[in-house]
Amino acid sequence: MAVHQEDRLHPSMQVTDVQAAQTAPRHGAVMTPIAAKAAAVVRIATGFIFLWAFLDKLFGWHYATATGKGWTDGGSPTKGFLSNVSAGPLQSFFHTIAGQTWTDWMFMLALLGLGIALITGVALRITAIGGTILMAMMWAAEWPLAQHLSNGDPSGSSNPLVDYHFLYALVMILLAVVYAGNTWGLGRIWAKIPFVHRTRWLL
């Protein structure tokens, strides 16, 4: 039986717009050069969000973190946010871990790891898993399901289910499944490392 060219398309392969139109009904999904570049832009931009958050909390650049309140100045990256959690069933838990040394380290390493991985395009599967867990924890801390805070004030929640935490998680998952690190990133080089090649979940 003859094997047509489109039968050998790999999920990470880029095809022309014409090939995309011809093969999409058969394969269900393709990656055109334009789509690959768009995914790369989204990947880098998303990574910059996490990396900027890390740097701002580290040095106190007077954006989300006031000058002199950075981690290097002795401030805590988690105390302000977690100690003010005022909605949801996990309030006491978040208050307890707020400002703890291990909490600060885990949070900052998560921000740094996600930022570097997304910008460079490596280990996107682990990034998607870790990023989703971090977003789930932050979602639980904000608890957008609540219409009112524990003191009775309006919570200001704009959507009880689908908020930016949910979208960030979906973006990271999408970037992993479309091999977004292969374009304008180090994804292909990373995949050729023997240990990574043998351990596919590290891609």
Short mmCIF file of C-alpha atoms in Angstrom, two decimals:
data_model
loop_
_atom_site.label_atom_id
_atom_site.label_comp_id
_atom_site.label_asym_id
_atom_site.label_seq_id
_atom_site.Cartn_x
_atom_site.Cartn_y
_atom_site.Cartn_z
CA MET A 1 0.00 0.00 0.00
CA ALA A 2 1.39 3.41 -0.97
CA VAL A 3 2.03 5.80 1.89
CA HIS A 4 1.17 9.38 1.02
CA GLN A 5 3.26 12.27 2.30
CA GLU A 6 0.48 13.57 4.52
CA ASP A 7 0.30 10.18 6.28
CA ARG A 8 3.76 10.80 7.69
CA LEU A 9 3.04 14.23 9.17
CA HIS A 10 4.31 14.51 12.73
CA PRO A 11 2.43 16.69 15.27
CA SER A 12 5.43 19.00 15.57
CA MET A 13 5.93 19.37 11.81
CA GLN A 14 5.24 22.72 10.17
CA VAL A 15 3.40 22.74 6.86
CA THR A 16 2.40 25.40 4.36
CA ASP A 17 -1.01 27.04 4.42
CA VAL A 18 -2.06 25.03 1.36
CA GLN A 19 -0.99 21.76 2.99
CA ALA A 20 -2.78 22.79 6.15
CA ALA A 21 -6.03 23.30 4.26
CA GLN A 22 -5.61 19.96 2.52
CA THR A 23 -4.63 17.85 5.51
CA ALA A 24 -6.57 19.39 8.39
CA PRO A 25 -9.76 17.38 7.73
CA ARG A 26 -7.71 14.18 7.74
CA HIS A 27 -5.25 14.78 10.57
CA GLY A 28 -7.32 17.11 12.70
CA ALA A 29 -4.48 19.55 13.44
CA VAL A 30 -1.45 21.00 11.72
CA MET A 31 1.15 23.66 12.48
CA THR A 32 1.74 26.22 9.77
CA PRO A 33 4.85 28.45 9.89
CA ILE A 34 2.69 31.44 10.86
CA ALA A 35 0.97 29.46 13.60
CA ALA A 36 4.33 28.23 14.90
CA LYS A 37 5.65 31.80 15.12
CA ALA A 38 2.45 33.01 16.78
CA ALA A 39 2.76 30.23 19.36
CA ALA A 40 6.39 31.22 19.93
CA VAL A 41 5.38 34.84 20.58
CA VAL A 42 2.72 33.71 23.06
CA ARG A 43 5.26 31.41 24.73
CA ILE A 44 7.89 34.13 25.14
CA ALA A 45 5.33 36.70 26.31
CA THR A 46 3.89 34.30 28.87
CA GLY A 47 7.38 33.45 30.09
CA PHE A 48 8.17 37.13 30.48
CA ILE A 49 5.12 37.56 32.72
CA PHE A 50 6.49 34.98 35.16
CA LEU A 51 10.09 36.15 34.88
CA TRP A 52 9.11 39.78 35.49
CA ALA A 53 7.07 38.77 38.54
CA PHE A 54 10.14 36.94 39.88
CA LEU A 55 12.48 39.88 39.30
CA ASP A 56 10.05 42.46 40.70
CA LYS A 57 9.54 40.41 43.87
CA LEU A 58 13.28 39.75 44.10
CA PHE A 59 14.50 43.33 43.78
CA GLY A 60 11.42 45.45 44.57
CA TRP A 61 11.17 47.43 41.35
CA HIS A 62 8.21 49.48 42.65
CA TYR A 63 5.59 47.81 40.47
CA ALA A 64 3.79 45.02 42.32
CA THR A 65 6.56 45.12 44.94
CA ALA A 66 7.44 48.41 46.60
CA THR A 67 11.01 49.67 46.66
CA GLY A 68 12.84 48.26 49.64
CA LYS A 69 10.36 45.41 50.03
CA GLY A 70 12.05 42.98 47.64
CA TRP A 71 13.26 39.55 48.68
CA THR A 72 16.85 40.77 48.58
CA ASP A 73 15.88 43.53 51.02
CA GLY A 74 14.48 41.04 53.51
CA GLY A 75 10.87 41.20 52.33
CA SER A 76 8.70 38.14 51.80
CA PRO A 77 7.32 37.39 48.32
CA THR A 78 4.33 35.53 49.78
CA LYS A 79 3.45 37.14 53.12
CA GLY A 80 1.53 40.12 51.79
CA PHE A 81 -0.62 38.13 49.39
CA LEU A 82 -1.26 34.98 51.41
CA SER A 83 -1.80 36.70 54.75
CA ASN A 84 -4.57 38.76 53.13
CA VAL A 85 -6.47 35.81 51.68
CA SER A 86 -10.04 36.51 52.77
CA ALA A 87 -12.24 34.09 50.84
CA GLY A 88 -12.59 30.38 50.34
CA PRO A 89 -12.21 27.29 52.52
CA LEU A 90 -8.38 27.44 52.58
CA GLN A 91 -7.99 30.83 54.27
CA SER A 92 -6.42 29.46 57.45
CA PHE A 93 -4.04 27.26 55.48
CA PHE A 94 -2.77 30.16 53.38
CA HIS A 95 -2.47 32.39 56.45
CA THR A 96 -0.37 29.71 58.14
CA ILE A 97 2.12 29.32 55.28
CA ALA A 98 2.32 33.04 54.46
CA GLY A 99 5.86 34.33 54.74
CA GLN A 100 7.35 30.96 55.64
CA THR A 101 10.87 30.46 54.30
CA TRP A 102 9.96 27.30 52.39
CA THR A 103 6.87 29.00 50.93
CA ASP A 104 8.92 31.94 49.68
CA TRP A 105 11.55 29.67 48.13
CA MET A 106 9.03 27.39 46.42
CA PHE A 107 7.06 30.32 45.04
CA MET A 108 10.10 32.18 43.75
CA LEU A 109 11.67 29.07 42.23
CA ALA A 110 8.36 28.32 40.52
CA LEU A 111 8.20 31.82 39.00
CA LEU A 112 11.84 31.64 37.88
CA GLY A 113 11.53 28.12 36.49
CA LEU A 114 8.36 28.88 34.55
CA GLY A 115 9.82 32.09 33.16
CA ILE A 116 13.07 30.54 31.98
CA ALA A 117 11.45 27.39 30.60
CA LEU A 118 8.82 29.30 28.61
CA ILE A 119 11.22 31.90 27.24
CA THR A 120 13.80 29.29 26.18
CA GLY A 121 11.20 26.75 25.06
CA VAL A 122 12.53 23.78 27.02
CA ALA A 123 10.80 21.27 29.31
CA LEU A 124 7.37 22.58 28.33
CA ARG A 125 5.56 19.46 29.50
CA ILE A 126 6.89 19.80 33.06
CA THR A 127 6.25 23.53 32.79
CA ALA A 128 2.62 22.92 31.89
CA ILE A 129 2.16 20.58 34.87
CA GLY A 130 3.98 22.79 37.36
CA GLY A 131 2.39 25.95 36.02
CA THR A 132 -1.08 24.46 36.25
CA ILE A 133 -0.47 23.47 39.88
CA LEU A 134 0.77 26.98 40.71
CA MET A 135 -2.21 28.57 38.98
CA ALA A 136 -4.59 26.23 40.82
CA MET A 137 -3.07 27.23 44.16
CA MET A 138 -3.30 30.94 43.32
CA TRP A 139 -6.89 30.45 42.11
CA ALA A 140 -7.74 28.80 45.42
CA ALA A 141 -6.15 31.70 47.29
CA GLU A 142 -8.22 34.27 45.44
CA TRP A 143 -11.29 31.99 45.37
CA PRO A 144 -13.24 33.70 42.60
CA LEU A 145 -16.26 31.52 43.42
CA ALA A 146 -17.02 33.81 46.36
CA GLN A 147 -19.26 36.81 45.83
CA HIS A 148 -18.26 38.25 49.20
CA LEU A 149 -15.13 38.26 51.32
CA SER A 150 -15.07 36.97 54.88
CA ASN A 151 -15.73 40.52 56.17
CA GLY A 152 -18.81 40.87 53.97
CA ASP A 153 -17.31 43.16 51.34
CA PRO A 154 -17.88 42.33 47.65
CA SER A 155 -15.14 40.05 46.34
CA GLY A 156 -14.92 41.82 42.98
CA SER A 157 -14.77 38.49 41.20
CA SER A 158 -15.51 38.98 37.52
CA ASN A 159 -15.99 35.30 36.73
CA PRO A 160 -16.39 32.47 39.24
CA LEU A 161 -14.75 29.81 37.07
CA VAL A 162 -12.73 31.05 34.11
CA ASP A 163 -10.27 33.74 35.16
CA TYR A 164 -6.67 34.55 34.25
CA HIS A 165 -5.30 31.65 36.31
CA PHE A 166 -7.37 29.25 34.23
CA LEU A 167 -6.26 30.88 30.98
CA TYR A 168 -2.57 30.86 31.93
CA ALA A 169 -2.81 27.14 32.71
CA LEU A 170 -4.52 26.43 29.38
CA VAL A 171 -1.90 28.47 27.51
CA MET A 172 0.95 26.51 29.08
CA ILE A 173 -0.74 23.20 28.28
CA LEU A 174 -1.34 24.31 24.69
CA LEU A 175 2.26 25.44 24.24
CA ALA A 176 3.46 22.03 25.42
CA VAL A 177 1.24 19.97 23.13
CA VAL A 178 2.10 21.99 20.00
CA TYR A 179 5.87 21.84 20.67
CA ALA A 180 6.01 25.63 20.81
CA GLY A 181 9.63 25.54 21.93
CA ASN A 182 10.76 24.35 18.50
CA THR A 183 10.28 27.79 16.95
CA TRP A 184 12.44 30.66 18.25
CA GLY A 185 13.43 28.45 21.16
CA LEU A 186 15.73 25.66 22.25
CA GLY A 187 13.09 22.93 22.06
CA ARG A 188 14.77 20.92 19.31
CA ILE A 189 18.19 21.10 20.96
CA TRP A 190 16.67 20.14 24.30
CA ALA A 191 14.89 17.14 22.73
CA LYS A 192 18.21 15.82 21.33
CA ILE A 193 19.83 15.56 24.77
CA PRO A 194 20.12 11.77 25.34
CA PHE A 195 18.49 11.76 28.77
CA VAL A 196 15.61 13.93 27.57
CA HIS A 197 15.23 11.84 24.41
CA ARG A 198 14.88 8.70 26.52
CA THR A 199 12.52 10.38 29.00
CA ARG A 200 9.76 11.84 26.86
CA TRP A 201 7.93 13.59 29.69
CA LEU A 202 10.92 15.92 29.99
CA LEU A 203 10.20 17.45 26.57
#
